């Protein structure tokens, strides 16, 4: 693969291979920004990969009080899973254990689609008969009495089957410090893009995987072609000037949103340049035969 | 689509039933067809052509120029479209309506919005008694939609309300929200005695409540998130209702003489 070069950064002529997922969005509000963020952070914890966590979830954007249904500070959370059933289960479990429980919180639908996922409709039973249904127009809310007042939760939120998971960038640098700088700047830029989340810790995954393993029990294992300490010992994908690789994975409510996020990340990495940042950017794929969504880096350059 | 315009020639000398004059029943009819529709409630025949000067044809917008307290059942069963009455109307405008927009520029008789399930009814003047209420023998009243009365309402407003929202920007008579089952009733000025009489569920918000029945129990003063949300949803229709819902509210649960899962909220 002949690399392109922008601002001294080599860009692989490669593509990210991504998969269809089911996605949803909710808005969590609270009396203060601090507590809205707390509820959202707790709800989206342990949600890095559907493989071990059931769902992939994260904070999309914050909304100031003037843009939320109750006039209080809000945080938009996105959640993704491989099936509608799994998404449903994870949404209820996480909202019930992490938002219902959080002081002063309220929960609203934040995706308007014909397909719906119950949220308040399931959580209302916590009210033990004291819950109150309120409707206005086509919006339906449940009020559940709790010790600090009432937990207001919208009855359903939307579900999209057009969500895309697994957009990615492979960021390669000379040292862990320079590679992290590029990755952190990319994450900052990608966090500005709406309708996407970066499910891994702080948006970055250091343990990129490949399909298969020498161990029968494991379906995935370390991506040795990109492991710098094995550069001399394996069929490596790394050049001699690469000492560290970090990956950013993107889940989005639409293909366009994932592309926008990759574009924003690429632009930030290229702008930083190779001396203090990445020397090369690639993307992970499985040959193109597994995932229907292909994000070619050359189409996403600034 | 051009509106169908019906201009009242003179005050009718009997009560008239205007139920046939709704968009879905007039679809495809010409002014001549419409003129032949009979509206009388006595032996004396009165057609639409006798009563109104008719311009236009069946349309999704109907405009009544002029009104009268003897014109009953305007907008009965309205499903879609718009009806405007530039004057008063008689009993039960919007009876059983399920959609569309019905606007009465003057006063309305009793049973406005009776058994309504959707759509929007606005009465710029005063409404008679039994706003949204069921007729004798019916188990529930209004079940959906939005009713706004800019003036005052008579007694038993929201009787047997079973969902939907009623906002009365003026005062209400005795027993507002009587036998209420669900839904939201907001009264922005004073009201008569014993609001929420035999209430099961639902929410009554009163700007200036009278002494409540002893079967309503004080649950304290609260900032309810749902009230903030409803304030936002109602603001385009009634800024005063939005302001009332934005204040800290005292909550009285009742009616304990019935199921008692309703509430009366008023400014603390």
Coordinates of C-alpha atoms in Angstrom, one line a residue:
Chain A
X1 CA 0.0 0.0 0.0
X2 CA 1.5 3.3 -1.1
X3 CA 1.1 5.9 1.6
X4 CA -0.1 9.4 1.0
X5 CA 1.5 12.2 3.0
X6 CA 0.0 15.3 4.5
X7 CA 1.9 17.8 6.6
X8 CA 4.6 15.1 6.9
X9 CA 2.2 12.5 8.3
X10 CA 1.9 9.3 6.2
X11 CA -1.7 8.2 5.5
X12 CA -2.2 4.6 4.6
X13 CA -4.3 3.9 1.5
X14 CA -6.5 1.8 3.6
X15 CA -10.1 1.7 5.0
X16 CA -11.9 1.1 8.3
X17 CA -14.4 -1.8 8.1
X18 CA -17.5 -1.2 10.2
X19 CA -20.6 -3.1 11.0
X20 CA -24.4 -2.4 11.4
X21 CA -25.5 -2.0 14.9
X22 CA -28.7 -1.0 16.8
X23 CA -28.4 2.4 18.4
X24 CA -30.4 4.7 20.7
X25 CA -30.0 8.1 22.4
X26 CA -31.3 9.5 25.7
X27 CA -30.9 12.8 27.5
X28 CA -30.1 12.8 31.2
X29 CA -30.8 16.0 33.1
X30 CA -30.0 17.0 36.7
X31 CA -30.1 20.0 39.0
X32 CA -26.5 20.8 38.0
X33 CA -24.1 20.0 35.2
X34 CA -21.9 18.0 37.7
X35 CA -24.7 15.6 38.5
X36 CA -26.0 15.2 34.9
X37 CA -22.4 14.2 34.0
X38 CA -22.2 11.9 37.0
X39 CA -25.3 10.0 36.0
X40 CA -24.2 9.8 32.4
X41 CA -20.7 8.7 33.3
X42 CA -21.9 6.0 35.7
X43 CA -24.4 4.7 33.1
X44 CA -21.8 4.5 30.3
X45 CA -19.1 2.9 32.5
X46 CA -18.0 -0.7 31.6
X47 CA -19.4 -0.2 28.1
X48 CA -16.3 -0.4 25.9
X49 CA -17.2 -3.4 23.8
X50 CA -20.3 -5.5 23.1
X51 CA -18.1 -8.6 23.5
X52 CA -17.7 -8.4 27.2
X53 CA -19.8 -5.5 28.3
X54 CA -23.1 -6.1 26.5
X55 CA -23.3 -2.6 25.0
X56 CA -21.1 0.2 23.9
X57 CA -22.0 3.5 25.3
X58 CA -20.7 7.0 25.9
X59 CA -21.5 10.6 26.3
X60 CA -22.2 12.4 23.0
X61 CA -22.7 16.0 23.9
X62 CA -23.8 18.3 26.7
X63 CA -26.9 20.4 26.4
X64 CA -27.4 23.7 28.3
X65 CA -30.6 24.1 30.3
X66 CA -32.2 26.3 27.7
X67 CA -32.1 23.4 25.2
X68 CA -33.5 20.7 27.5
X69 CA -37.2 19.8 28.1
X70 CA -37.0 20.7 31.8
X71 CA -34.7 23.7 31.6
X72 CA -32.0 21.9 33.6
X73 CA -28.4 21.0 32.4
X74 CA -28.4 17.9 30.3
X75 CA -26.0 15.2 28.8
X76 CA -26.8 13.1 25.8
X77 CA -25.9 9.5 26.0
X78 CA -25.7 7.1 23.1
X79 CA -25.8 3.3 23.4
X80 CA -25.2 0.6 20.8
X81 CA -25.6 -3.2 20.7
X82 CA -25.6 -5.9 18.1
X83 CA -29.3 -6.7 18.5
X84 CA -32.5 -4.7 19.5
X85 CA -33.1 -7.2 22.3
X86 CA -29.7 -6.7 23.8
X87 CA -29.9 -3.0 23.4
X88 CA -33.2 -3.0 25.1
X89 CA -31.9 -5.1 28.0
X90 CA -28.8 -2.9 28.5
X91 CA -30.7 0.3 28.3
X92 CA -33.2 -0.7 31.0
X93 CA -30.5 -2.2 33.2
X94 CA -28.2 0.8 33.0
X95 CA -30.9 3.4 33.2
X96 CA -32.4 1.6 36.2
X97 CA -29.2 1.1 38.1
X98 CA -27.4 4.3 37.2
X99 CA -29.9 7.0 36.2
X100 CA -32.9 6.2 38.4
X101 CA -30.5 6.1 41.3
X102 CA -28.7 9.3 40.6
X103 CA -29.7 12.3 42.7
X104 CA -32.1 14.8 41.0
X105 CA -31.9 13.0 37.6
X106 CA -34.5 12.9 34.9
X107 CA -34.4 11.0 31.7
X108 CA -35.8 11.9 28.3
X109 CA -35.9 10.4 24.8
X110 CA -33.4 11.9 22.5
X111 CA -33.9 10.0 19.2
X112 CA -37.1 10.5 17.3
X113 CA -37.7 7.4 15.2
X114 CA -40.8 5.2 14.5
X115 CA -39.1 2.2 16.1
X116 CA -39.2 2.6 19.9
X117 CA -37.4 1.1 23.0
X118 CA -39.3 1.3 26.3
X119 CA -37.5 3.0 29.1
X120 CA -39.9 4.7 31.4
X121 CA -42.5 2.1 30.5
X122 CA -40.3 -0.5 32.2
X123 CA -38.8 1.6 35.0
X124 CA -42.2 2.8 36.2
X125 CA -42.8 -0.4 38.2
X126 CA -40.2 0.8 40.7
X127 CA -43.0 3.2 41.9
X128 CA -44.9 0.2 43.4
X129 CA -48.3 1.5 42.3
X130 CA -47.5 5.2 43.1
X131 CA -46.1 6.0 39.7
X132 CA -48.0 8.6 37.7
X133 CA -48.4 8.6 33.9
X134 CA -48.5 12.1 32.2
X135 CA -49.2 12.6 28.5
X136 CA -49.0 15.7 26.4
X137 CA -49.5 15.5 22.6
X138 CA -47.6 12.4 21.6
X139 CA -45.1 12.6 24.5
X140 CA -45.5 10.3 27.4
X141 CA -43.7 10.5 30.7
X142 CA -43.7 8.5 33.9
X143 CA -43.2 10.1 37.3
X144 CA -41.8 7.7 39.9
X145 CA -41.8 8.8 43.5
X146 CA -38.3 8.5 45.0
X147 CA -36.7 9.8 48.2
X148 CA -35.5 13.1 46.7
X149 CA -38.8 13.9 45.0
X150 CA -39.8 12.3 41.7
X151 CA -37.8 10.5 38.9
X152 CA -39.2 11.7 35.6
X153 CA -38.6 9.3 32.8
X154 CA -40.0 9.4 29.3
X155 CA -41.9 6.3 28.4
X156 CA -40.0 5.3 25.2
X157 CA -37.0 6.5 23.2
X158 CA -36.1 5.9 19.6
X159 CA -34.2 3.0 18.1
X160 CA -32.2 3.1 14.9
X161 CA -31.1 0.1 12.9
X162 CA -28.9 2.3 10.8
X163 CA -26.3 2.7 13.5
X164 CA -22.7 1.9 12.5
X165 CA -20.0 0.5 14.9
X166 CA -16.3 0.0 14.4
X167 CA -15.2 3.0 12.5
X168 CA -11.5 3.5 13.5
X169 CA -8.2 5.2 13.1
X170 CA -4.8 3.6 13.8
X171 CA -2.5 6.2 15.1
X172 CA 1.2 5.4 14.8
X173 CA 4.0 7.4 16.3
X174 CA 7.7 7.2 17.3
X175 CA 7.1 7.1 21.1
X176 CA 4.1 6.5 23.4
X177 CA 4.3 10.2 24.4
X178 CA 4.0 11.6 20.8
X179 CA 1.4 9.0 19.8
X180 CA -0.7 9.9 22.9
X181 CA -0.5 13.6 22.0
X182 CA -1.9 12.9 18.6
X183 CA -4.5 10.5 19.9
X184 CA -5.7 13.0 22.6
X185 CA -6.0 15.8 20.1
X186 CA -7.9 13.5 17.7
X187 CA -10.3 12.5 20.6
X188 CA -10.9 16.2 21.4
X189 CA -11.8 17.0 17.9
X190 CA -14.0 13.9 17.5
X191 CA -15.9 14.6 20.7
X192 CA -17.2 17.8 19.0
X193 CA -19.0 15.6 16.4
X194 CA -22.6 14.8 17.3
X195 CA -24.2 11.4 17.0
X196 CA -21.0 9.5 17.8
X197 CA -19.2 8.1 20.8
X198 CA -15.8 6.7 21.3
X199 CA -16.5 3.8 23.6
X200 CA -13.0 2.9 24.8
X201 CA -11.3 4.5 27.9
X202 CA -11.0 8.2 27.1
X203 CA -11.8 7.3 23.5
X204 CA -8.6 5.3 23.0
X205 CA -7.8 1.6 22.9
X206 CA -4.2 0.4 23.2
X207 CA -5.0 -3.3 22.9
X208 CA -6.2 -3.5 19.3
X209 CA -7.2 -7.0 18.4
X210 CA -7.1 -9.4 15.5
X211 CA -9.5 -12.2 14.6
X212 CA -8.4 -15.6 16.0
X213 CA -5.9 -16.9 18.4
X214 CA -3.6 -19.9 19.0
X215 CA -5.9 -20.7 21.9
X216 CA -9.0 -22.5 20.9
X217 CA -11.1 -20.7 23.6
X218 CA -10.3 -17.2 22.3
X219 CA -11.9 -15.5 19.3
X220 CA -9.7 -12.5 19.3
X221 CA -6.1 -11.8 20.4
X222 CA -3.5 -9.1 20.3
X223 CA -2.9 -7.5 16.9
X224 CA 0.8 -8.6 16.8
X225 CA 1.4 -7.0 13.3
X226 CA 1.0 -3.7 15.1
X227 CA 2.8 -4.5 18.3
X228 CA 6.0 -2.5 18.4
X229 CA 8.0 -4.8 20.7
X230 CA 7.4 -7.7 18.3
X231 CA 8.4 -5.6 15.3
X232 CA 11.4 -7.8 14.5
X233 CA 9.8 -11.1 15.3
X234 CA 6.4 -11.2 13.5
X235 CA 5.1 -10.3 10.0
X236 CA 4.9 -6.7 11.0
X237 CA 2.9 -3.9 9.6
X238 CA 5.1 -1.3 11.3
X239 CA 7.9 0.8 9.8
X240 CA 11.2 1.2 11.6
X241 CA 10.2 4.7 12.8
X242 CA 7.1 3.5 14.7
X243 CA 7.4 2.7 18.4
X244 CA 3.8 2.9 19.5
X245 CA 0.3 2.4 18.0
X246 CA -3.0 3.6 19.5
X247 CA -6.5 3.1 18.1
X248 CA -9.6 5.2 18.3
X249 CA -12.9 3.3 17.7
X250 CA -16.1 5.1 16.7
X251 CA -19.7 4.1 17.0
X252 CA -22.3 6.4 15.4
X253 CA -26.0 6.7 14.9
X254 CA -25.4 6.9 11.1
X255 CA -22.7 6.2 8.6
X256 CA -22.4 9.9 7.9
X257 CA -21.7 10.7 11.6
X258 CA -18.9 8.0 11.7
X259 CA -17.3 9.4 8.6
X260 CA -17.5 13.0 10.1
X261 CA -15.8 11.8 13.2
X262 CA -13.0 10.0 11.3
X263 CA -12.6 13.2 9.2
X264 CA -12.3 15.4 12.3
X265 CA -9.8 13.0 14.0
X266 CA -7.6 12.8 10.8
X267 CA -7.6 16.5 10.5
X268 CA -6.4 17.0 14.1
X269 CA -3.6 14.4 13.7
X270 CA -2.4 15.9 10.4
X271 CA -2.4 19.4 11.8
X272 CA -0.2 18.4 14.7
X273 CA 2.3 16.9 12.4
X274 CA 4.9 14.1 12.8
X275 CA 7.5 15.8 15.0
X276 CA 5.3 16.0 18.2
X277 CA 2.6 13.6 17.0
X278 CA 1.8 10.7 14.7
X279 CA 4.2 9.7 11.8
X280 CA 1.6 7.5 10.2
X281 CA -2.2 6.9 10.3
X282 CA -3.9 3.7 9.2
X283 CA -7.3 2.0 9.7
X284 CA -8.3 -1.5 10.7
X285 CA -10.2 -3.9 8.5
X286 CA -10.8 -7.6 7.9
X287 CA -10.2 -7.5 4.1
X288 CA -13.5 -5.9 3.4
X289 CA -15.6 -9.1 3.2
X290 CA -17.2 -8.9 6.7
X291 CA -18.4 -5.4 7.3
X292 CA -20.6 -3.5 4.8
X293 CA -19.4 -0.1 5.8
X294 CA -15.9 1.0 4.4
X295 CA -14.4 4.3 5.4
X296 CA -11.5 5.0 3.1
X297 CA -8.9 7.3 4.6
X298 CA -8.2 9.0 1.3
X299 CA -11.8 10.1 1.1
X300 CA -11.6 11.7 4.6
X301 CA -8.5 13.8 4.2
X302 CA -8.8 17.5 5.0
Chain B
X1 CA -57.3 25.0 -0.2
X2 CA -59.8 28.0 -0.1
X3 CA -61.9 28.0 3.1
X4 CA -65.6 27.3 3.0
X5 CA -67.2 30.5 4.4
X6 CA -70.6 30.4 6.0
X7 CA -72.0 33.8 7.0
X8 CA -74.9 33.8 9.4
X9 CA -77.9 35.7 8.0
X10 CA -79.7 36.2 11.3
X11 CA -80.2 34.8 14.8
X12 CA -81.9 31.4 14.5
X13 CA -85.3 31.0 16.2
X14 CA -84.7 27.4 17.2
X15 CA -81.7 25.5 18.4
X16 CA -79.8 24.1 15.4
X17 CA -77.5 21.0 15.1
X18 CA -74.4 21.9 13.1
X19 CA -72.8 18.5 13.3
X20 CA -73.0 17.8 9.5
X21 CA -70.8 20.9 8.8
X22 CA -67.3 19.4 9.4
X23 CA -64.6 19.0 6.7
X24 CA -64.7 15.2 6.4
X25 CA -68.5 15.2 5.9
X26 CA -68.4 18.1 3.4
X27 CA -65.6 16.7 1.3
X28 CA -66.5 17.0 -2.4
X29 CA -69.7 18.9 -1.8
X30 CA -70.5 22.1 -3.7
X31 CA -72.1 25.2 -2.1
X32 CA -75.4 24.0 -3.6
X33 CA -75.1 20.6 -1.9
X34 CA -74.2 22.2 1.4
X35 CA -77.1 24.6 1.2
X36 CA -79.5 21.7 1.2
X37 CA -78.2 20.1 4.4
X38 CA -80.9 20.2 7.2
X39 CA -80.0 21.6 10.6
X40 CA -83.3 21.8 12.4
X41 CA -84.1 20.3 15.8
X42 CA -87.8 21.0 15.7
X43 CA -90.5 20.3 13.1
X44 CA -89.7 23.5 11.3
X45 CA -87.1 22.7 8.6
X46 CA -84.0 24.9 8.4
X47 CA -81.3 24.2 5.9
X48 CA -77.8 25.5 5.9
X49 CA -78.7 27.7 2.9
X50 CA -81.6 29.2 4.9
X51 CA -79.3 30.1 7.8
X52 CA -76.0 31.0 6.0
X53 CA -74.8 32.7 3.0
X54 CA -72.4 30.1 1.6
X55 CA -69.2 30.9 -0.3
X56 CA -66.8 28.1 -1.6
X57 CA -67.2 24.4 -1.4
X58 CA -66.2 21.5 0.8
X59 CA -62.8 22.3 2.2
X60 CA -60.4 21.4 5.1
X61 CA -61.0 24.9 6.5
X62 CA -64.4 26.2 7.5
X63 CA -65.1 29.7 8.6
X64 CA -68.4 30.7 10.3
X65 CA -68.8 34.5 10.0
X66 CA -71.0 35.4 13.0
X67 CA -72.2 33.0 15.7
X68 CA -75.0 32.3 18.1
X69 CA -75.6 30.6 21.4
X70 CA -78.3 28.5 19.5
X71 CA -75.7 26.8 17.2
X72 CA -75.0 23.4 18.8
X73 CA -72.6 20.6 18.1
X74 CA -70.2 22.7 15.9
X75 CA -67.2 20.6 15.0
X76 CA -68.7 17.4 16.3
X77 CA -66.4 14.5 15.5
X78 CA -63.9 16.8 13.9
X79 CA -61.0 14.6 12.6
X80 CA -58.7 17.0 10.8
X81 CA -58.7 20.5 9.3
X82 CA -59.8 23.7 10.9
X83 CA -63.1 25.3 11.9
X84 CA -63.2 28.9 13.1
X85 CA -66.4 30.5 14.6
X86 CA -66.3 34.3 14.6
X87 CA -68.8 34.6 17.4
X88 CA -70.5 32.5 20.1
X89 CA -71.6 29.0 19.9
X90 CA -74.1 26.7 21.6
X91 CA -73.6 23.5 23.4
X92 CA -70.9 20.9 22.9
X93 CA -68.6 22.4 20.3
X94 CA -65.9 19.8 19.4
X95 CA -68.0 17.0 20.9
X96 CA -66.1 13.7 20.3
X97 CA -63.5 15.4 18.1
X98 CA -60.3 13.4 17.5
X99 CA -58.1 15.9 15.6
X100 CA -58.0 19.2 13.9
X101 CA -58.3 22.7 15.3
X102 CA -61.6 24.3 16.5
X103 CA -61.6 27.9 17.5
X104 CA -64.5 29.8 19.0
X105 CA -63.9 33.5 19.0
X106 CA -66.8 34.2 21.4
X107 CA -68.4 32.3 24.2
X108 CA -69.4 28.7 24.2
X109 CA -72.3 26.8 25.8
X110 CA -71.9 23.8 28.1
X111 CA -70.2 20.5 27.3
X112 CA -67.5 22.1 25.1
X113 CA -65.0 19.4 24.1
X114 CA -67.2 16.7 25.5
X115 CA -65.6 13.3 25.1
X116 CA -62.8 14.8 22.9
X117 CA -59.9 12.4 22.2
X118 CA -57.6 14.5 20.2
X119 CA -57.0 17.8 18.4
X120 CA -57.2 21.3 19.8
X121 CA -60.2 23.4 21.0
X122 CA -59.7 27.0 21.8
X123 CA -62.5 29.2 23.3
X124 CA -61.5 32.9 23.3
X125 CA -64.4 33.9 25.5
X126 CA -66.1 32.0 28.3
X127 CA -67.1 28.4 28.3
X128 CA -70.2 27.0 29.9
X129 CA -70.3 24.2 32.4
X130 CA -69.1 20.7 32.1
X131 CA -66.1 21.5 29.9
X132 CA -64.9 18.2 28.3
X133 CA -67.4 16.3 30.4
X134 CA -69.3 13.1 29.4
X135 CA -72.9 13.2 28.7
X136 CA -75.3 11.4 31.0
X137 CA -74.6 7.7 31.1
X138 CA -71.1 7.9 29.7
X139 CA -68.2 6.6 31.8
X140 CA -65.5 9.0 30.9
X141 CA -65.1 12.5 29.5
X142 CA -62.3 13.9 27.5
X143 CA -59.5 11.4 26.8
X144 CA -57.0 13.4 24.8
X145 CA -56.2 16.6 23.0
X146 CA -55.9 20.2 24.3
X147 CA -58.6 22.6 25.4
X148 CA -57.8 26.2 26.0
X149 CA -60.3 28.6 27.5
X150 CA -59.1 32.2 27.5
X151 CA -62.0 33.4 29.6
X152 CA -63.8 31.7 32.4
X153 CA -65.4 28.3 32.6
X154 CA -68.5 27.2 34.3
X155 CA -69.1 24.5 36.9
X156 CA -67.7 20.9 36.7
X157 CA -64.9 21.8 34.2
X158 CA -63.0 18.6 33.4
X159 CA -65.6 16.3 34.9
X160 CA -64.5 12.7 34.5
X161 CA -61.4 13.9 32.6
X162 CA -59.5 10.8 31.5
X163 CA -56.4 12.4 29.9
X164 CA -55.7 15.3 27.7
X165 CA -55.0 18.8 29.0
X166 CA -57.3 21.6 29.8
X167 CA -56.1 25.2 30.5
X168 CA -58.5 27.8 31.8
X169 CA -56.9 31.2 31.8
X170 CA -59.8 32.8 33.7
X171 CA -61.7 31.4 36.6
X172 CA -63.6 28.1 36.9
X173 CA -66.9 27.4 38.6
X174 CA -67.6 24.9 41.4
X175 CA -66.2 21.4 41.4
X176 CA -63.5 21.7 38.8
X177 CA -62.0 18.3 38.0
X178 CA -64.9 16.5 39.6
X179 CA -64.6 12.7 39.3
X180 CA -61.3 13.2 37.4
X181 CA -59.6 9.9 36.2
X182 CA -56.4 11.2 34.6
X183 CA -55.1 14.2 32.6
X184 CA -54.2 17.7 33.6
X185 CA -56.5 20.7 34.4
X186 CA -54.9 24.1 34.9
X187 CA -56.9 27.1 36.3
X188 CA -55.1 30.4 36.2
X189 CA -57.5 32.5 38.3
X190 CA -59.8 31.5 41.1
X191 CA -62.2 28.6 41.2
X192 CA -65.3 27.5 43.0
X193 CA -65.7 25.0 45.8
X194 CA -64.3 21.5 46.3
X195 CA -61.9 21.1 43.3
X196 CA -61.1 17.5 42.5
X197 CA -64.2 16.1 44.1
X198 CA -64.0 12.3 44.0
X199 CA -60.7 12.5 42.0
X200 CA -59.0 9.2 41.2
X201 CA -55.8 10.2 39.4
X202 CA -54.7 13.2 37.4
X203 CA -53.3 16.6 38.1
X204 CA -55.2 19.9 38.9
X205 CA -53.1 23.0 39.1
X206 CA -54.8 26.0 40.7
X207 CA -53.3 29.5 40.8
X208 CA -55.7 30.6 43.5
X209 CA -57.3 27.6 45.3
X210 CA -60.2 27.7 47.7
X211 CA -60.1 25.7 50.9
X212 CA -59.7 22.1 49.8
X213 CA -61.8 19.2 51.0
X214 CA -60.5 17.4 54.1
X215 CA -59.9 14.4 51.9
X216 CA -57.0 16.1 50.3
X217 CA -53.8 15.6 52.3
X218 CA -50.8 17.9 52.4
X219 CA -47.7 16.3 50.9
X220 CA -45.4 19.4 51.2
X221 CA -43.9 21.9 48.8
X222 CA -41.9 20.5 45.9
X223 CA -40.1 21.5 42.7
X224 CA -41.5 18.9 40.3
X225 CA -39.5 18.2 37.2
X226 CA -42.7 17.2 35.4
X227 CA -44.1 20.7 36.1
X228 CA -41.1 22.2 34.4
X229 CA -41.5 20.0 31.4
X230 CA -45.2 20.8 31.1
X231 CA -44.4 24.5 31.5
X232 CA -42.2 24.1 28.4
X233 CA -44.8 22.2 26.5
X234 CA -47.6 24.6 27.3
X235 CA -45.7 27.8 26.8
X236 CA -46.6 28.2 23.1
X237 CA -50.3 27.9 24.0
X238 CA -50.4 29.8 27.3
X239 CA -47.5 31.8 28.8
X240 CA -49.5 32.3 32.0
X241 CA -49.9 28.5 32.4
X242 CA -46.2 28.0 31.9
X243 CA -45.4 30.7 34.5
X244 CA -47.7 29.0 37.0
X245 CA -46.1 25.6 36.4
X246 CA -42.6 27.0 36.8
X247 CA -43.1 28.0 40.4
X248 CA -42.5 25.9 43.5
X249 CA -45.8 24.1 44.1
X250 CA -47.6 22.7 47.2
X251 CA -48.9 19.2 46.5
X252 CA -52.1 17.9 48.1
X253 CA -52.9 14.2 47.3
X254 CA -56.5 13.1 47.0
X255 CA -59.3 12.5 46.8
X256 CA -58.9 10.1 49.6
X257 CA -62.7 9.5 49.4
X258 CA -62.0 7.8 46.0
X259 CA -58.8 6.2 44.7
X260 CA -56.8 9.1 45.9
X261 CA -53.8 9.0 43.5
X262 CA -54.6 12.4 42.1
X263 CA -53.1 15.7 43.1
X264 CA -53.9 19.3 43.4
X265 CA -50.9 21.6 43.0
X266 CA -50.9 25.3 43.8
X267 CA -48.2 28.0 44.3
X268 CA -46.5 27.6 47.6

